[in-house]
Coordinates of C-alpha atoms and ligand atoms in Angstrom, one line a residue:
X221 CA 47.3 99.5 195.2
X222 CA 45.5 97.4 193.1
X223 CA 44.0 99.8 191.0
X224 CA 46.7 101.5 190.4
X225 CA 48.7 98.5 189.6
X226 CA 45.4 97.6 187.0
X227 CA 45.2 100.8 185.1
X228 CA 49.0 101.4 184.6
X229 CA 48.9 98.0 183.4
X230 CA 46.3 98.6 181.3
X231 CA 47.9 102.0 179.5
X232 CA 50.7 100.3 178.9
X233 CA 49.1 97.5 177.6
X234 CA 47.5 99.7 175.3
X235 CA 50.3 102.1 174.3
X236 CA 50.6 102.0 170.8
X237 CA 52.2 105.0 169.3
X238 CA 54.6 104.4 166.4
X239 CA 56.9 107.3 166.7
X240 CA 60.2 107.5 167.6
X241 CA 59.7 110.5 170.0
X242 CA 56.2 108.8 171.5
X243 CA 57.6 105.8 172.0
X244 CA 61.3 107.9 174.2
X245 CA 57.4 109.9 176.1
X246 CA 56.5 106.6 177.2
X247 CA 59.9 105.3 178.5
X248 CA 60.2 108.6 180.5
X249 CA 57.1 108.2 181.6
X250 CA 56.9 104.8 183.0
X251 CA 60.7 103.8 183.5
X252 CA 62.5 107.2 183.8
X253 CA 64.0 108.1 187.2
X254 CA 61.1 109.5 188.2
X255 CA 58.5 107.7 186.4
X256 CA 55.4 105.7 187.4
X257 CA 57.2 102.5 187.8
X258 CA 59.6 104.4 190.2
X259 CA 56.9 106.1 192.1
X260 CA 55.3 103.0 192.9
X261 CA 57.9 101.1 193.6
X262 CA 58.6 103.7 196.4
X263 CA 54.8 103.3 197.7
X264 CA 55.7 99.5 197.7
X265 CA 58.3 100.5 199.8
X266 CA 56.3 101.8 202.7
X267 CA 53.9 98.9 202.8
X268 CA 53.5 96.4 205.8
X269 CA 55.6 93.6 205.1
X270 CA 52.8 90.9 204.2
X271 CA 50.5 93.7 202.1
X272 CA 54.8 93.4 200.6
X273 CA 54.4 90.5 199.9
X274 CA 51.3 90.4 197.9
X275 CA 51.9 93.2 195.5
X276 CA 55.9 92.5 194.8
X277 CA 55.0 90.0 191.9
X278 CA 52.5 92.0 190.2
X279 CA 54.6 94.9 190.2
X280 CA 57.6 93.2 189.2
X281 CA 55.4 91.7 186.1
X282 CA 53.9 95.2 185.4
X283 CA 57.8 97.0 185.0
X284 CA 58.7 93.9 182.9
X285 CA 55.4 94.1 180.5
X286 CA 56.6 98.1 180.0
X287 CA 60.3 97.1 179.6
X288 CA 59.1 94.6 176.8
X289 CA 56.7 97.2 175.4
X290 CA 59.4 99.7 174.8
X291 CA 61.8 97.2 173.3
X292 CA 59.5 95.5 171.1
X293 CA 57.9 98.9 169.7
X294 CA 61.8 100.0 169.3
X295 CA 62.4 97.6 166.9
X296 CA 59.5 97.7 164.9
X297 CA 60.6 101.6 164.5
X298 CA 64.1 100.5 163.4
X299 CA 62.8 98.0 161.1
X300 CA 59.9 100.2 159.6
X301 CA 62.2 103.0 159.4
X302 CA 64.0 102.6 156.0
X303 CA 60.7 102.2 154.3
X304 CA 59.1 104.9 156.2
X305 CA 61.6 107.1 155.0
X306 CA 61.6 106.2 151.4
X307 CA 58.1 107.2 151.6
X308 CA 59.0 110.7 153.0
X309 CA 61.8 111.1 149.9
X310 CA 61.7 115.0 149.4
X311 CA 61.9 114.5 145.5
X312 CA 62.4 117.7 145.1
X313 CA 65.3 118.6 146.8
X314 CA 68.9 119.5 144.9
X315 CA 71.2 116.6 144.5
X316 CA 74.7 116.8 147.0
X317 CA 77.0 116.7 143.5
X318 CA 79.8 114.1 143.0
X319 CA 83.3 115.2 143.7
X320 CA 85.3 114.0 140.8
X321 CA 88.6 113.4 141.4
X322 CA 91.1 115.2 139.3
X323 CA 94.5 113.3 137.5
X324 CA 97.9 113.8 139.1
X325 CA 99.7 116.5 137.2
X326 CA 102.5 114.2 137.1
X327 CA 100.8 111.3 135.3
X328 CA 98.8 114.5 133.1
X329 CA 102.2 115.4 131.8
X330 CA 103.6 111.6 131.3
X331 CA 100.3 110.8 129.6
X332 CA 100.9 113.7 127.5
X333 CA 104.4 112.4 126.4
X334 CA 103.4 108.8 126.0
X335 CA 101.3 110.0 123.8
X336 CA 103.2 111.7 121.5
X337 CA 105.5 109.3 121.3
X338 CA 103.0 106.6 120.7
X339 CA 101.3 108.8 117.4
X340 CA 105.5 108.0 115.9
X341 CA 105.2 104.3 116.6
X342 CA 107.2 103.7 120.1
X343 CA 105.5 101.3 122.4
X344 CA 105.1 101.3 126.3
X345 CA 107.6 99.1 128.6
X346 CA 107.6 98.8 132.0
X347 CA 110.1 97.0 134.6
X348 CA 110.8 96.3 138.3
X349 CA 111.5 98.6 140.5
X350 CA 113.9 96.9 142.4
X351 CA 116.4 96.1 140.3
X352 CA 119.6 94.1 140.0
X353 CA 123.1 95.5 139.3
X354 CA 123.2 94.4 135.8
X355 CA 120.5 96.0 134.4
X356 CA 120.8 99.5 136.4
X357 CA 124.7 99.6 136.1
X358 CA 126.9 96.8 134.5
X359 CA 124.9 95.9 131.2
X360 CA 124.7 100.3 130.6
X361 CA 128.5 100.5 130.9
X362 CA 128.8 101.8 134.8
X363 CA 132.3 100.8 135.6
X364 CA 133.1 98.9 139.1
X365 CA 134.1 102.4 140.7
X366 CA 131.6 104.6 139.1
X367 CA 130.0 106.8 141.6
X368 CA 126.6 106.5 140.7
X369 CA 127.1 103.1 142.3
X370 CA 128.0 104.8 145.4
X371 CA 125.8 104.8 148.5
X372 CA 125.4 108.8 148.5
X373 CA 123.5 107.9 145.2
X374 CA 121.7 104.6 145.3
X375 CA 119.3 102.8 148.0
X376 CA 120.6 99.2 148.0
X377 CA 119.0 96.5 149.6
X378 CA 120.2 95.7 153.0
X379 CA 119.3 91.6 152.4
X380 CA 121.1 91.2 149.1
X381 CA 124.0 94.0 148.0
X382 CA 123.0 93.2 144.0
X383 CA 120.1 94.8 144.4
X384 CA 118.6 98.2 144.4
X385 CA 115.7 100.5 143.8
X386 CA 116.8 101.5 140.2
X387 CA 118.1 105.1 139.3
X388 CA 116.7 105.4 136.2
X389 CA 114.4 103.2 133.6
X390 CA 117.3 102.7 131.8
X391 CA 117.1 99.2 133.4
X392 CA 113.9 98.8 131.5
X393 CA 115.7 99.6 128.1
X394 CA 118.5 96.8 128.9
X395 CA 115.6 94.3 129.7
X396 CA 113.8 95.2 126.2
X397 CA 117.4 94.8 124.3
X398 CA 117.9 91.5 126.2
X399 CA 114.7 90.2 125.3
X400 CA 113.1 91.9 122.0
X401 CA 114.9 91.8 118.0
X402 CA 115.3 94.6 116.5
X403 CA 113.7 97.1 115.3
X404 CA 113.1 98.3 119.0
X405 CA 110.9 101.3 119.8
X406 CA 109.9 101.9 122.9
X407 CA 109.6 104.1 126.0
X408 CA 109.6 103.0 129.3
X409 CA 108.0 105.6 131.9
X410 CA 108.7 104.8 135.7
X411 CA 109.3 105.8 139.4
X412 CA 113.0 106.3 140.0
X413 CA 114.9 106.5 143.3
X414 CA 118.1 108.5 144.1
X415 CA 119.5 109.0 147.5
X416 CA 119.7 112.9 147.3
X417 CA 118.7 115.4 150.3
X418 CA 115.4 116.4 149.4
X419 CA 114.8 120.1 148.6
X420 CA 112.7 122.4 146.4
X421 CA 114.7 121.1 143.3
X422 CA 115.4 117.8 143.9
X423 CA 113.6 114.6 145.6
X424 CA 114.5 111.2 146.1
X425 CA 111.9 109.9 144.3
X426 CA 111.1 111.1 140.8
X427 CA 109.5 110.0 137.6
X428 CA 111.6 109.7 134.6
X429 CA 110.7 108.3 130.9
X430 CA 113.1 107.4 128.4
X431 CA 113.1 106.4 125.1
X432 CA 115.4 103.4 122.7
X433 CA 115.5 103.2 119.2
X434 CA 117.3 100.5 117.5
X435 CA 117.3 99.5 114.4
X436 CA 119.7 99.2 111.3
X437 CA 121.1 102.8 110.2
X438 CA 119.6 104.6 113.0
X439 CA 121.5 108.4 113.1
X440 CA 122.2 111.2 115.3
X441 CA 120.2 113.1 112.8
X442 CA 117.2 110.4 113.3
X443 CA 117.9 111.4 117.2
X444 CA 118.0 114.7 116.6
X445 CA 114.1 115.2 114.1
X446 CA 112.5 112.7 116.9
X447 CA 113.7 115.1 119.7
X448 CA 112.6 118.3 117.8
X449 CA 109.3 116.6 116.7
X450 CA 108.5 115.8 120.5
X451 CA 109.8 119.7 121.9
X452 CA 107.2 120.9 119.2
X453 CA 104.3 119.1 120.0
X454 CA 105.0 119.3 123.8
X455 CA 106.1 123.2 124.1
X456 CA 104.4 124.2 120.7
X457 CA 104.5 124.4 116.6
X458 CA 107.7 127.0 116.6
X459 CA 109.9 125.5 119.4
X460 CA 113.5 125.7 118.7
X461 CA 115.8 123.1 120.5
X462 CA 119.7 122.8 120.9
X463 CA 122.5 120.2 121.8
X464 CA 124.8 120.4 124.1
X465 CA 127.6 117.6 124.0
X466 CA 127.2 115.7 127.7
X467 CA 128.9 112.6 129.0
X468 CA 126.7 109.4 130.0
X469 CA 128.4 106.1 130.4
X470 CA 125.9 104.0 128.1
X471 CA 125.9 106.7 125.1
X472 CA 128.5 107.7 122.4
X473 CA 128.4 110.4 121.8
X474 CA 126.4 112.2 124.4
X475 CA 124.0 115.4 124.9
X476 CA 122.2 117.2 126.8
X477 CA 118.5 118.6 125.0
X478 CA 117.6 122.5 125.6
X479 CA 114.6 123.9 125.0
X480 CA 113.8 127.8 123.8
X481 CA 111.8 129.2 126.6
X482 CA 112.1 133.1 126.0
X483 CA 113.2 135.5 127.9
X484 CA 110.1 137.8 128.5
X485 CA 109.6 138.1 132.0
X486 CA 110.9 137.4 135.7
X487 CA 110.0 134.2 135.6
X488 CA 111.6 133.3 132.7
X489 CA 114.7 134.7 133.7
X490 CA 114.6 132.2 137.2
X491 CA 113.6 129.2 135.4
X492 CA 115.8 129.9 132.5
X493 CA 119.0 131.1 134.7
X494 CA 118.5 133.9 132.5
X495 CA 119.6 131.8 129.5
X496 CA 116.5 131.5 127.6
X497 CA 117.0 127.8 127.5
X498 CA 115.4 125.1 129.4
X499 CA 117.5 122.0 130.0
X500 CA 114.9 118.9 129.1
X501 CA 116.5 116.3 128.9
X502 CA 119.7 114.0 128.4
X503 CA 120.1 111.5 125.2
X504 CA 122.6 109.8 122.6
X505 CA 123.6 107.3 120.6
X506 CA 123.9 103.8 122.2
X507 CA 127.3 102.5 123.0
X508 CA 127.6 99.7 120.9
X509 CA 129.0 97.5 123.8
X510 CA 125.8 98.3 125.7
X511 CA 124.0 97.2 122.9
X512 CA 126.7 93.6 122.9
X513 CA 125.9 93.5 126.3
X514 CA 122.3 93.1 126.1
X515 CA 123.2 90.5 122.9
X516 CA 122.3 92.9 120.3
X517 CA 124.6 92.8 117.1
X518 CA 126.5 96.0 117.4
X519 CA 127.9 95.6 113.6
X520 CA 124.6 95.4 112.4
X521 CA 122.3 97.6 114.4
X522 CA 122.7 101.2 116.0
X523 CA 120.1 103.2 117.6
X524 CA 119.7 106.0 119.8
X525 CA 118.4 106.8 123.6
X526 CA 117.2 109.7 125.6
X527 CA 115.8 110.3 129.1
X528 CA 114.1 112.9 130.9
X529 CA 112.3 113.6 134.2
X530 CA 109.0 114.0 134.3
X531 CA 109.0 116.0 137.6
X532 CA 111.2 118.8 136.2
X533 CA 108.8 119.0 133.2
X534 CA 104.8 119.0 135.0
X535 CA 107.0 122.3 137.2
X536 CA 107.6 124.4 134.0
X537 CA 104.6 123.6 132.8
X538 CA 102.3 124.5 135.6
X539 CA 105.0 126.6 137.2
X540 CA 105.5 124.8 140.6
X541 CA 108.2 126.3 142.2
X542 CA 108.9 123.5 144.7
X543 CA 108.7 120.0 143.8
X544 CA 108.0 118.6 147.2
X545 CA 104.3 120.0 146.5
X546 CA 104.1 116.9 143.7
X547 CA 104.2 114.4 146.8
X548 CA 102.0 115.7 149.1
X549 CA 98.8 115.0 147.8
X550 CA 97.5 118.1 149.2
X551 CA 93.7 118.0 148.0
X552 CA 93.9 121.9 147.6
X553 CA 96.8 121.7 145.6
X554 CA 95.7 118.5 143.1
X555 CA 92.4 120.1 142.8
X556 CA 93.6 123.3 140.4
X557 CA 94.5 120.3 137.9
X558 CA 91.0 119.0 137.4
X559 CA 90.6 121.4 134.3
X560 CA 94.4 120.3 133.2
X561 CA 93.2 117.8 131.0
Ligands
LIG807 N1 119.5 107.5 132.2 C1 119.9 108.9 132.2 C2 119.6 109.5 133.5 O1 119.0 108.9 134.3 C3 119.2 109.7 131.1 C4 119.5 109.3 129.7 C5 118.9 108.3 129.1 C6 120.6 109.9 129.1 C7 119.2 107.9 127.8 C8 120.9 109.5 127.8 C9 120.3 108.5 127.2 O2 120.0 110.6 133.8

């Protein structure tokens, strides 16, 4: 017994291996199941009771020297390890590549229309999102039974009735009016909320920007060069646009924006309901009590609005058939964008 107990003691005192997979041998092979330690303890076992007595310290000390061992030479592998590796850098293996991310094609076509209206002098306004009835409804002209007010159309806020997530950045024009002088030129691109069923066409929540213009003298015709100016740089140099007259509550008079999209295949014929024409967007000259309203002299200054969703646009663009797809944020959709730019 006591040379055994002397030489295991002595191999382990010596063990000295720095490898990960040397150092998992040795546990094995002292402290596994059926290891050394094990073995012997089993010999102990069958001992008379005062040759017990003798050898249970020494063999109690040797299982605690190889317990230490392993733990101690663990660490120093953990701790060596990072530098160790950065010594074994294969230089000359191929880098993993970065995934870039690629822009929402909603916010590539709003970028693109900020844009153009930016190069003609408008500026950028943003407002809340939840917003009271004044600036959604009241100041724009709603009146008190109007059912855009209605709860089919709007999501009010359970806490406090006067408020609601807004329905369209008109809001944001009304707060620009109530707090800029004339001349005003500016387009204010948001999220919108409508309580609608949700459906290949139509979601509840959507992306609109509009557009103000206010100043002294400002036309239909000044409307009407802006609007074809935009169609032509958006849809391209020859782009032909028409009016339709249209009812809103906050412009007088009113109309709805076409653009020529041809007739030369299938798919113009479903996107055009075989018209030809593309229905944009909705504008017109501002009521001059909205303008009162927002404490704008109406005697002095006129100016013009228009509004359109940016949704319906990125689909005839990159022909997206169902505009749930834009909320998803399926990678494998997004991705075809990346080269959108
Ligand atoms: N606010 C209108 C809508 O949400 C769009 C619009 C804006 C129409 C400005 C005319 C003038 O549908």
């Amino acid at each position: 017994m006591e040379s055994k107990i002397k030489k295991l003691l002595e191999d382990v005192e010596s063990f000295n291996e720095l490898t990960a997979e040397k150092v998992e041998d040795f546990r094995i092979k002292y402290l596994g199941r059926k290891g050394l330690l094990t073995t012997l303890f089993n010999d102990f076992k069958a001992l008379p009771s005062d040759e017990k007595r003798k050898w249970g310290k020494p063999i109690n000390e040797l299982k605690a020297k190889a317990t230490n061992k392993v733990a101690s030479l663990k660490e120093k592998l953990n701790s060596s390890s990072d530098s160790e590796k950065s010594d074994q850098k294969d230089w000359t293996r191929e880098g993993l590549g970065v995934k870039l991310g690629s822009r929402h094609p909603v916010n590539l076509v709003k970028n693109e229309i900020v844009n153009i209206f930016e190069r003609i002098g408008f500026n950028v306004s943003e407002g809340p999102e939840v917003e009271d009835d004044w600036h959604n409804f009241t100041a724009l002209n709603f009146p008190e039974e109007h059912p855009a007010r209605d709860m089919q159309d709007t999501f009010f806020v359970e806490r406090n009735p006067d408020w609601a997530l807004r329905t369209h950045t008109s809001s944001v024009q009304v707060r620009m009016m109530e707090s800029e002088k004339p001349p005003i030129r500016t387009i204010s691109p948001g999220r919108v909320f409508r309580n609608e069923a949700i459906s290949a066409r139509s979601h509840c929540i959507f992306h609109q920007i509009e557009g103000l213009y206010i100043d002294e003298n400002v036309s239909f015709a000044d409307l009407k060069q802006t609007l074809l100016y935009f169609a032509q740089e958006f849809f391209g140099k020859d782009t032909k646009i028409r009016l339709r007259p249209s009812y809103f509550p906050f412009t007088e008079p009113s109309a709805e924006v076409d653009v020529y999209w041809g007739l030369k295949n299938e798919v113009d014929y479903r996107m055009t309901k075989g018209t030809g024409w593309l229905e944009v967007m909705g504008c017109g000259m501002v009521d001059p009590s909205v303008l009162d309203n927002c404490g704008i002299d109406s005697k002095k200054y006129s100016g013009y609005a228009f509004g359109m969703g940016v949704e319906r646009i990125a689909m005839q663009r990159f022909q997206i058939s169902d505009i749930r797809l834009l909320f998803e944020n399926d990678q494998k959709f997004l991705e075809q964008f990346s080269s959108a730019l």
